[in-house]
Amino acid sequence: MSADPLHRAGASQRTPTNPPPNGSAMSAIEVRRSTRRRRTVSAYREGDRTVVLIPARMSEAEEQRWVSVMLDKLAAQESKRVLGDAELAERAECLSGQYFEGRARPTSVRWVTNQNTRWGSCTPSEGSIRLSHRLQGMPEYVVDYVLLHELAHLLVPGHGPRFWRLLEAYPRTERARGYLEGVVAADRLPHVPGARSE
């Protein structure tokens, strides 16, 4: 999967595509068909869009299959990227603007290694947010959900109905919560006898 800016120009057709129903992409998708491209398919992010480059001769069914494959590859690649504290703070600011009209304004957002029983914490009086290092490497939508959860605490301290109404704005809330519940459940599973840990 290469970011191939050379294929932006020339004989290509651009097709805007809606994100797939499984929610594997947060941005708009644009398919660019090229007569010069014979077999390869590639994808990259361009601002708030995902661009998928495909051969012009591809059928609609092949296009949909390859868009799905490339979105999954991009998501897997991005989930391996670990945000630093500065990037985490920028992400929190962006999410606050997108979902809370910029009303949640933390004074600090950082990773910590001393939270082993919860994913994140917030001290509303100080405006500080801390995320467990265990989230690093998890899918971006999961980290975003935990960030939004803690940002919501800057606006509503408890877990009452008002708090959960705030989080309803994030379309991946249930999916992220399910992912985290799965991680917790997997940690509780007994180890298979005789299995060697690598």
Coordinates of C-alpha atoms in Angstrom, one line a residue:
M1 CA 0.0 0.0 0.0
S2 CA 1.9 3.0 -1.2
A3 CA 1.1 6.6 -1.2
D4 CA 1.6 7.2 -4.9
P5 CA 1.1 10.9 -5.8
L6 CA 2.3 10.3 -9.3
H7 CA -1.1 8.6 -10.1
R8 CA -3.1 11.6 -9.1
A9 CA -2.6 13.3 -12.5
G10 CA -3.2 11.9 -15.9
A11 CA -6.0 9.7 -17.2
S12 CA -7.9 8.9 -14.1
Q13 CA -11.5 8.9 -13.0
R14 CA -12.5 10.0 -9.5
T15 CA -15.4 8.4 -7.7
P16 CA -16.5 9.5 -4.3
T17 CA -17.6 6.5 -2.3
N18 CA -19.5 6.4 1.0
P19 CA -17.7 4.8 4.0
P20 CA -18.6 1.1 4.3
P21 CA -21.3 0.2 6.7
N22 CA -19.0 -1.6 9.2
G23 CA -17.5 1.8 10.0
S24 CA -13.9 0.9 9.2
A25 CA -13.2 4.5 7.9
M26 CA -13.8 7.8 9.6
S27 CA -13.4 9.9 6.5
A28 CA -14.8 10.2 3.0
I29 CA -13.5 7.7 0.5
E30 CA -12.5 8.7 -3.1
V31 CA -11.7 6.0 -5.6
R32 CA -9.4 7.1 -8.5
R33 CA -9.3 4.9 -11.5
S34 CA -6.3 5.0 -13.8
T35 CA -5.8 3.6 -17.3
R36 CA -2.0 3.4 -16.6
R37 CA -2.5 1.3 -13.5
R38 CA -2.7 -2.4 -14.5
R39 CA -2.8 -4.6 -11.4
T40 CA -1.8 -2.7 -8.3
V41 CA -4.1 -1.1 -5.8
S42 CA -2.9 1.4 -3.3
A43 CA -4.5 3.7 -0.7
Y44 CA -3.4 6.7 1.4
R45 CA -5.0 9.5 3.5
E46 CA -5.3 12.9 2.0
G47 CA -6.5 15.4 4.5
D48 CA -9.9 14.1 5.7
R49 CA -10.3 11.7 2.8
T50 CA -9.0 8.3 2.0
V51 CA -7.9 7.9 -1.6
V52 CA -7.9 4.4 -3.2
L53 CA -6.1 4.0 -6.5
I54 CA -7.3 1.2 -8.7
P55 CA -7.0 0.1 -12.4
A56 CA -9.7 1.6 -14.7
R57 CA -10.8 -1.9 -15.9
M58 CA -11.9 -3.1 -12.5
S59 CA -15.5 -4.0 -12.0
E60 CA -17.8 -2.3 -9.4
A61 CA -17.7 -5.5 -7.3
E62 CA -13.9 -5.7 -7.4
E63 CA -13.7 -2.0 -6.5
Q64 CA -15.9 -2.5 -3.4
R65 CA -13.8 -5.5 -2.3
W66 CA -10.5 -3.6 -2.8
V67 CA -11.8 -0.5 -1.0
S68 CA -12.7 -2.6 2.0
V69 CA -9.3 -4.5 1.9
M70 CA -7.3 -1.2 1.7
L71 CA -9.3 0.5 4.4
D72 CA -8.6 -2.5 6.7
K73 CA -4.9 -2.3 5.8
L74 CA -4.7 1.4 6.5
A75 CA -6.5 1.0 9.8
A76 CA -4.1 -1.8 10.9
Q77 CA -1.1 0.3 9.9
E78 CA -2.4 3.3 11.8
S79 CA -3.3 1.3 14.9
K80 CA 0.4 0.4 15.2
R81 CA 1.4 4.0 15.3
V82 CA 1.8 5.3 18.9
L83 CA 0.8 8.9 19.6
G84 CA 3.1 10.9 21.8
D85 CA 1.7 13.1 24.6
A86 CA 1.7 16.2 22.3
E87 CA -0.2 14.3 19.6
L88 CA -2.6 12.9 22.2
A89 CA -3.3 16.5 23.4
E90 CA -3.9 17.6 19.8
R91 CA -6.2 14.7 19.2
A92 CA -8.2 15.6 22.3
E93 CA -8.6 19.2 21.1
C94 CA -9.8 17.9 17.7
L95 CA -12.3 15.5 19.3
S96 CA -13.6 18.2 21.6
G97 CA -14.2 20.5 18.7
Q98 CA -15.8 17.8 16.6
Y99 CA -18.1 16.3 19.3
F100 CA -18.4 18.8 22.1
E101 CA -18.2 22.2 20.2
G102 CA -14.8 22.8 21.8
R103 CA -16.3 23.1 25.3
A104 CA -14.0 20.4 26.9
R105 CA -10.6 22.0 27.3
P106 CA -8.1 19.9 29.1
T107 CA -5.0 21.6 30.6
S108 CA -3.0 18.4 30.0
V109 CA -3.4 15.1 28.3
R110 CA -0.8 12.3 28.7
W111 CA 0.0 8.6 28.7
V112 CA 0.7 7.1 32.1
T113 CA 2.0 3.6 33.2
N114 CA 0.4 3.5 36.6
Q115 CA -3.2 2.7 35.5
N116 CA -3.7 -1.0 35.3
T117 CA -7.3 -1.3 36.3
R118 CA -8.8 1.5 34.2
W119 CA -8.3 2.9 30.7
G120 CA -8.3 6.5 31.5
S121 CA -8.9 9.1 34.3
C122 CA -9.7 12.7 34.6
T123 CA -9.4 15.3 37.3
P124 CA -12.0 17.9 36.3
S125 CA -10.8 20.5 38.9
E126 CA -7.3 20.4 37.3
G127 CA -8.4 19.8 33.8
S128 CA -6.0 16.9 33.5
I129 CA -6.6 13.7 31.5
R130 CA -4.5 10.5 31.7
L131 CA -4.7 7.5 29.5
S132 CA -3.3 4.1 30.3
H133 CA -0.3 3.0 28.3
R134 CA -2.2 -0.3 27.7
L135 CA -4.3 1.6 25.0
Q136 CA -1.2 2.2 22.9
G137 CA -1.4 0.1 19.8
M138 CA -5.2 -0.4 20.0
P139 CA -7.3 0.8 17.1
E140 CA -7.6 4.6 16.8
Y141 CA -11.4 4.6 17.3
V142 CA -10.8 2.9 20.7
V143 CA -8.3 5.5 21.9
D144 CA -10.6 8.2 20.5
Y145 CA -13.5 6.8 22.6
V146 CA -11.5 6.8 25.8
L147 CA -10.3 10.3 25.1
L148 CA -13.9 11.4 24.5
H149 CA -15.0 9.6 27.7
E150 CA -12.5 11.6 29.7
L151 CA -13.2 14.9 27.9
A152 CA -16.9 14.4 28.7
H153 CA -15.9 14.2 32.4
L154 CA -14.6 17.8 32.1
L155 CA -18.2 18.8 31.2
V156 CA -20.1 16.3 33.4
P157 CA -18.2 14.7 36.4
G158 CA -20.4 11.6 37.0
H159 CA -21.8 8.8 34.8
G160 CA -25.4 10.0 34.8
P161 CA -27.7 10.3 31.8
R162 CA -26.3 13.7 30.8
F163 CA -22.8 12.1 30.6
W164 CA -23.9 9.3 28.3
R165 CA -25.9 11.6 26.1
L166 CA -22.7 13.5 25.4
L167 CA -21.0 10.2 24.3
E168 CA -23.9 9.3 22.0
A169 CA -22.5 11.8 19.5
Y170 CA -19.6 9.5 18.9
P171 CA -20.8 6.9 16.4
R172 CA -18.3 4.2 17.5
T173 CA -19.1 4.3 21.2
E174 CA -20.7 0.9 21.3
R175 CA -18.0 -0.7 19.1
A176 CA -15.2 0.8 21.2
R177 CA -16.8 -0.3 24.5
G178 CA -17.2 -3.8 23.0
Y179 CA -13.6 -3.9 22.0
L180 CA -12.4 -2.9 25.5
E181 CA -14.8 -5.4 27.1
G182 CA -13.3 -8.1 24.9
V183 CA -9.8 -7.2 26.0
V184 CA -10.8 -7.4 29.6
A185 CA -12.5 -10.7 29.1
A186 CA -9.5 -12.1 27.2
D187 CA -7.2 -11.2 30.2
R188 CA -9.5 -13.3 32.5
L189 CA -9.3 -16.4 30.3
P190 CA -7.2 -19.2 31.7
H191 CA -4.0 -19.9 30.0
V192 CA -4.0 -23.1 28.0
P193 CA -2.0 -25.8 29.8
G194 CA 1.3 -26.7 28.0
A195 CA 1.2 -23.6 25.8
R196 CA 4.5 -21.8 25.5
S197 CA 4.6 -18.0 25.6
E198 CA 6.8 -16.6 22.9

